[in-house]
Short mmCIF file of C-alpha atoms in Angstrom, two decimals:
data_model
loop_
_atom_site.label_atom_id
_atom_site.label_comp_id
_atom_site.label_asym_id
_atom_site.label_seq_id
_atom_site.Cartn_x
_atom_site.Cartn_y
_atom_site.Cartn_z
CA GLU A 1 251.73 -58.54 97.42
CA PRO A 2 248.63 -59.10 94.41
CA GLU A 3 247.41 -55.49 94.50
CA VAL A 4 244.11 -53.15 92.03
CA THR A 5 245.56 -50.83 90.19
CA GLN A 6 243.60 -48.49 88.91
CA THR A 7 244.51 -45.82 85.47
CA PRO A 8 244.60 -42.99 85.14
CA SER A 9 245.41 -41.57 88.55
CA HIS A 10 244.87 -37.60 87.09
CA GLN A 11 241.92 -36.89 84.78
CA VAL A 12 240.65 -33.97 84.24
CA THR A 13 237.43 -33.06 81.75
CA GLN A 14 234.48 -31.00 80.81
CA MET A 15 231.72 -31.23 81.62
CA GLY A 16 229.16 -33.75 79.47
CA GLN A 17 232.47 -35.22 78.44
CA GLU A 18 232.55 -39.74 78.37
CA VAL A 19 235.02 -40.84 80.56
CA ILE A 20 236.32 -44.56 81.42
CA LEU A 21 237.83 -44.97 84.79
CA ARG A 22 240.37 -48.29 84.30
CA CYS A 23 240.88 -50.69 87.28
CA VAL A 24 242.80 -54.16 87.51
CA PRO A 25 241.26 -55.91 89.89
CA ILE A 26 243.12 -58.92 91.85
CA SER A 27 243.68 -61.72 89.57
CA ASN A 28 241.65 -64.13 91.07
CA HIS A 29 239.38 -61.93 93.33
CA LEU A 30 235.99 -62.05 91.92
CA TYR A 31 233.90 -60.10 92.68
CA PHE A 32 234.24 -55.70 92.25
CA TYR A 33 233.41 -52.89 93.61
CA TRP A 34 233.30 -49.12 92.39
CA TYR A 35 233.18 -46.23 94.94
CA ARG A 36 233.34 -42.82 95.00
CA GLN A 37 235.16 -40.16 98.01
CA ILE A 38 233.96 -36.43 97.37
CA LEU A 39 236.78 -34.80 99.04
CA GLY A 40 237.04 -34.56 102.68
CA GLN A 41 233.68 -36.90 103.15
CA LYS A 42 233.36 -39.99 103.48
CA VAL A 43 233.84 -43.42 100.77
CA GLU A 44 230.18 -43.80 98.96
CA PHE A 45 229.54 -47.26 97.41
CA LEU A 46 228.22 -47.04 93.90
CA VAL A 47 228.39 -50.35 92.37
CA SER A 48 229.66 -54.32 92.91
CA PHE A 49 229.56 -56.07 90.23
CA TYR A 50 230.32 -60.36 90.37
CA ASN A 51 229.84 -63.52 88.03
CA ASN A 52 229.76 -60.87 85.50
CA GLU A 53 226.72 -58.69 85.96
CA ILE A 54 225.64 -56.04 88.45
CA SER A 55 224.68 -57.60 91.82
CA GLU A 56 223.87 -54.27 93.89
CA LYS A 57 223.91 -49.78 93.32
CA SER A 58 223.31 -47.59 95.47
CA GLU A 59 220.56 -44.67 93.58
CA ILE A 60 223.53 -42.19 92.82
CA PHE A 61 224.30 -45.72 89.69
CA ASP A 62 222.63 -43.47 88.41
CA ASP A 63 222.23 -43.98 83.89
CA GLN A 64 224.73 -41.37 83.33
CA PHE A 65 227.28 -45.06 85.15
CA SER A 66 227.97 -48.40 84.02
CA VAL A 67 230.54 -50.78 84.40
CA GLU A 68 231.74 -53.33 82.79
CA ARG A 69 234.58 -55.95 82.54
CA PRO A 70 235.25 -56.29 79.49
CA ASP A 71 238.05 -58.79 79.08
CA GLY A 72 239.19 -61.08 82.30
CA SER A 73 241.23 -57.85 83.60
CA ASN A 74 239.81 -55.39 83.58
CA PHE A 75 236.98 -54.14 85.31
CA THR A 76 235.81 -50.40 84.13
CA LEU A 77 233.30 -47.26 85.67
CA LYS A 78 232.04 -44.96 82.89
CA ILE A 79 230.28 -41.91 83.49
CA ARG A 80 229.02 -40.36 80.27
CA SER A 81 227.91 -37.25 80.17
CA THR A 82 230.14 -35.68 82.80
CA LYS A 83 228.45 -33.34 85.77
CA LEU A 84 230.86 -31.10 88.17
CA GLU A 85 229.12 -32.63 91.19
CA ASP A 86 230.94 -36.08 89.57
CA SER A 87 234.35 -35.00 90.76
CA ALA A 88 235.68 -36.90 93.24
CA MET A 89 237.30 -39.96 93.99
CA TYR A 90 236.91 -43.05 92.48
CA PHE A 91 238.15 -46.05 94.10
CA CYS A 92 237.95 -49.41 92.38
CA ALA A 93 238.27 -52.73 95.18
CA SER A 94 238.05 -56.67 94.70
CA LEU A 95 237.33 -59.05 96.30
CA GLN A 96 238.11 -62.64 97.22
CA SER A 97 234.56 -65.21 97.98
CA GLY A 98 232.72 -65.02 101.09
CA THR A 99 230.64 -62.76 102.87
CA GLY A 100 233.01 -59.83 104.99
CA LYS A 101 236.53 -60.14 103.25
CA GLU A 102 237.95 -56.89 103.55
CA GLN A 103 238.06 -55.73 100.59
CA TYR A 104 241.21 -54.79 98.36
CA PHE A 105 241.60 -50.54 96.94
CA GLY A 106 242.81 -49.48 94.30
CA PRO A 107 245.29 -46.49 94.89
CA GLY A 108 242.17 -44.40 93.22
CA THR A 109 241.22 -42.05 89.76
CA ARG A 110 241.16 -38.62 91.55
CA LEU A 111 238.74 -36.64 88.25
CA THR A 112 237.86 -32.94 87.95
CA VAL A 113 235.15 -32.03 85.71
CA THR A 114 234.95 -28.12 84.98
CA ALA B 1 219.41 -49.80 107.81
CA GLN B 2 223.78 -49.84 107.95
CA LYS B 3 225.17 -46.55 109.24
CA VAL B 4 228.65 -46.27 110.62
CA THR B 5 229.18 -43.15 112.84
CA GLN B 6 232.19 -41.36 113.24
CA ALA B 7 232.03 -38.71 115.76
CA GLN B 8 235.56 -37.80 116.13
CA THR B 9 236.32 -35.57 112.84
CA GLU B 10 239.80 -34.82 114.29
CA ILE B 11 241.81 -35.25 116.43
CA SER B 12 245.53 -34.40 117.33
CA VAL B 13 247.54 -36.31 120.04
CA VAL B 14 251.37 -35.30 120.66
CA GLU B 15 254.11 -38.78 119.94
CA LYS B 16 253.82 -41.37 121.34
CA GLU B 17 250.71 -40.83 123.25
CA ASP B 18 247.58 -43.28 123.25
CA VAL B 19 245.06 -41.89 121.15
CA THR B 20 240.81 -43.57 120.95
CA LEU B 21 238.98 -43.57 117.48
CA ASP B 22 235.19 -44.28 118.07
CA CYS B 23 232.81 -45.93 115.89
CA VAL B 24 229.23 -47.15 116.46
CA TYR B 25 227.76 -48.75 113.81
CA GLU B 26 223.90 -48.94 113.31
CA THR B 27 222.04 -52.74 111.34
CA ARG B 28 219.54 -54.63 112.27
CA ASP B 29 221.56 -57.56 110.27
CA THR B 30 222.04 -60.71 112.88
CA THR B 31 226.03 -61.30 111.12
CA TYR B 32 227.59 -58.97 110.00
CA TYR B 33 231.46 -57.94 110.06
CA LEU B 34 233.63 -54.96 110.68
CA PHE B 35 236.65 -53.10 109.57
CA TRP B 36 239.08 -50.61 109.79
CA TYR B 37 240.72 -48.61 107.19
CA LYS B 38 243.49 -46.37 107.16
CA GLN B 39 244.32 -43.36 104.36
CA PRO B 40 247.34 -41.87 104.54
CA PRO B 41 247.91 -37.75 103.49
CA SER B 42 248.73 -39.94 98.97
CA GLY B 43 244.87 -41.53 99.70
CA GLU B 44 244.60 -44.74 99.19
CA LEU B 45 242.61 -47.13 101.80
CA VAL B 46 245.22 -49.41 103.57
CA PHE B 47 242.29 -51.68 105.58
CA LEU B 48 243.96 -53.24 108.80
CA ILE B 49 241.06 -54.78 110.60
CA ARG B 50 238.44 -57.48 109.63
CA ARG B 51 236.18 -58.48 113.44
CA ASN B 52 232.79 -60.86 112.87
CA SER B 53 229.63 -59.92 114.83
CA PHE B 54 230.14 -63.08 116.21
CA ASP B 55 233.81 -63.24 117.00
CA GLU B 56 233.74 -60.11 120.34
CA GLN B 57 237.10 -61.05 121.10
CA ASN B 58 239.42 -57.56 121.49
CA GLU B 59 242.31 -57.89 119.21
CA ILE B 60 245.77 -56.26 119.23
CA SER B 61 248.31 -55.78 117.12
CA GLY B 62 251.66 -53.97 117.82
CA ARG B 63 250.32 -50.58 118.68
CA TYR B 64 246.56 -50.97 117.12
CA SER B 65 244.51 -52.91 119.91
CA TRP B 66 240.65 -52.75 118.89
CA ASN B 67 237.44 -53.23 120.82
CA PHE B 68 234.96 -53.96 119.40
CA GLN B 69 231.79 -54.51 121.73
CA LYS B 70 228.67 -55.16 120.31
CA SER B 71 226.33 -54.62 123.54
CA THR B 72 227.03 -50.39 123.06
CA SER B 73 227.56 -51.48 118.71
CA SER B 74 230.53 -50.21 118.67
CA PHE B 75 234.65 -50.32 117.62
CA ASN B 76 237.36 -48.09 118.73
CA PHE B 77 239.80 -48.43 117.83
CA THR B 78 243.56 -47.31 120.22
CA ILE B 79 247.03 -46.49 118.87
CA THR B 80 249.49 -47.19 121.76
CA ALA B 81 252.99 -44.45 122.08
CA SER B 82 251.95 -42.85 118.13
CA GLN B 83 253.56 -41.66 115.82
CA VAL B 84 254.01 -39.32 112.58
CA VAL B 85 253.32 -42.19 110.39
CA ASP B 86 250.22 -42.62 111.73
CA SER B 87 248.24 -39.45 110.42
CA ALA B 88 246.09 -39.78 108.32
CA VAL B 89 241.87 -40.19 107.26
CA TYR B 90 240.58 -43.72 109.87
CA PHE B 91 237.90 -45.34 108.95
CA CYS B 92 235.40 -47.15 110.22
CA ALA B 93 232.72 -49.73 107.75
CA LEU B 94 230.49 -52.51 108.28
CA SER B 95 228.91 -54.85 105.46
CA GLY B 96 226.21 -57.26 106.55
CA ASN B 97 225.30 -60.46 105.15
CA THR B 98 223.77 -59.89 102.55
CA GLY B 99 226.27 -58.74 99.34
CA ASN B 100 229.26 -56.91 100.36
CA GLN B 101 229.27 -53.06 100.00
CA PHE B 102 231.01 -51.71 102.38
CA TYR B 103 229.17 -48.63 104.67
CA PHE B 104 231.56 -46.27 105.63
CA GLY B 105 231.93 -43.74 108.52
CA THR B 106 233.34 -40.31 107.65
CA GLY B 107 235.71 -40.46 109.50
CA THR B 108 238.32 -39.21 111.69
CA SER B 109 241.28 -37.65 110.98
CA LEU B 110 244.68 -38.43 113.36
CA THR B 111 247.10 -36.06 113.10
CA VAL B 112 250.04 -36.91 115.33
CA ILE B 113 252.78 -33.61 115.79
CA PRO B 114 256.20 -34.69 116.73
#
């Protein structure tokens, strides 16, 4: 069964460093998302991406964040200058098409900023 | 504004007991979609069910059942004859008719004691 994959599973970085989190969505899916989950808290929407551009973003998704689909398979989230409060689990999700359909989530990348 | 409330933060039951997880939502959209996801200790988010706002039929899938009531803005999830493998955090989520971002509740941590 097709699945969303994410790398790395765990990333440790120092405050102020740039990180890139990678995702490979399901191949025939058209919509891509990033969510984050601070430890013990709810899953929060960051950004959605469709047709090579951002379609929605939350207040969390400030200028420190960017997303890219550099080729036909990868979808990346870059954090330019990490802060301690960026420590969280980051989930990538993809959706084939249509409104109201289930999103398929990857296993997550745990980001630890020290 | 879209909002999902899961008032139960933690529930413990003894194996084989039935358990109901509550979800109450708020939305101004006339068409919306509700979801349940399971997050086992391994951390991934596993899709369980989707419901459209215009389909109030309850659903049963094996030991799982869902009760959707628009009149009370609730979408509750019942596990019958719980098993240890049901131990996880369960998230209820909502998406509206514009955009596909999910609004998650804070989750209910279910522990099934053998």
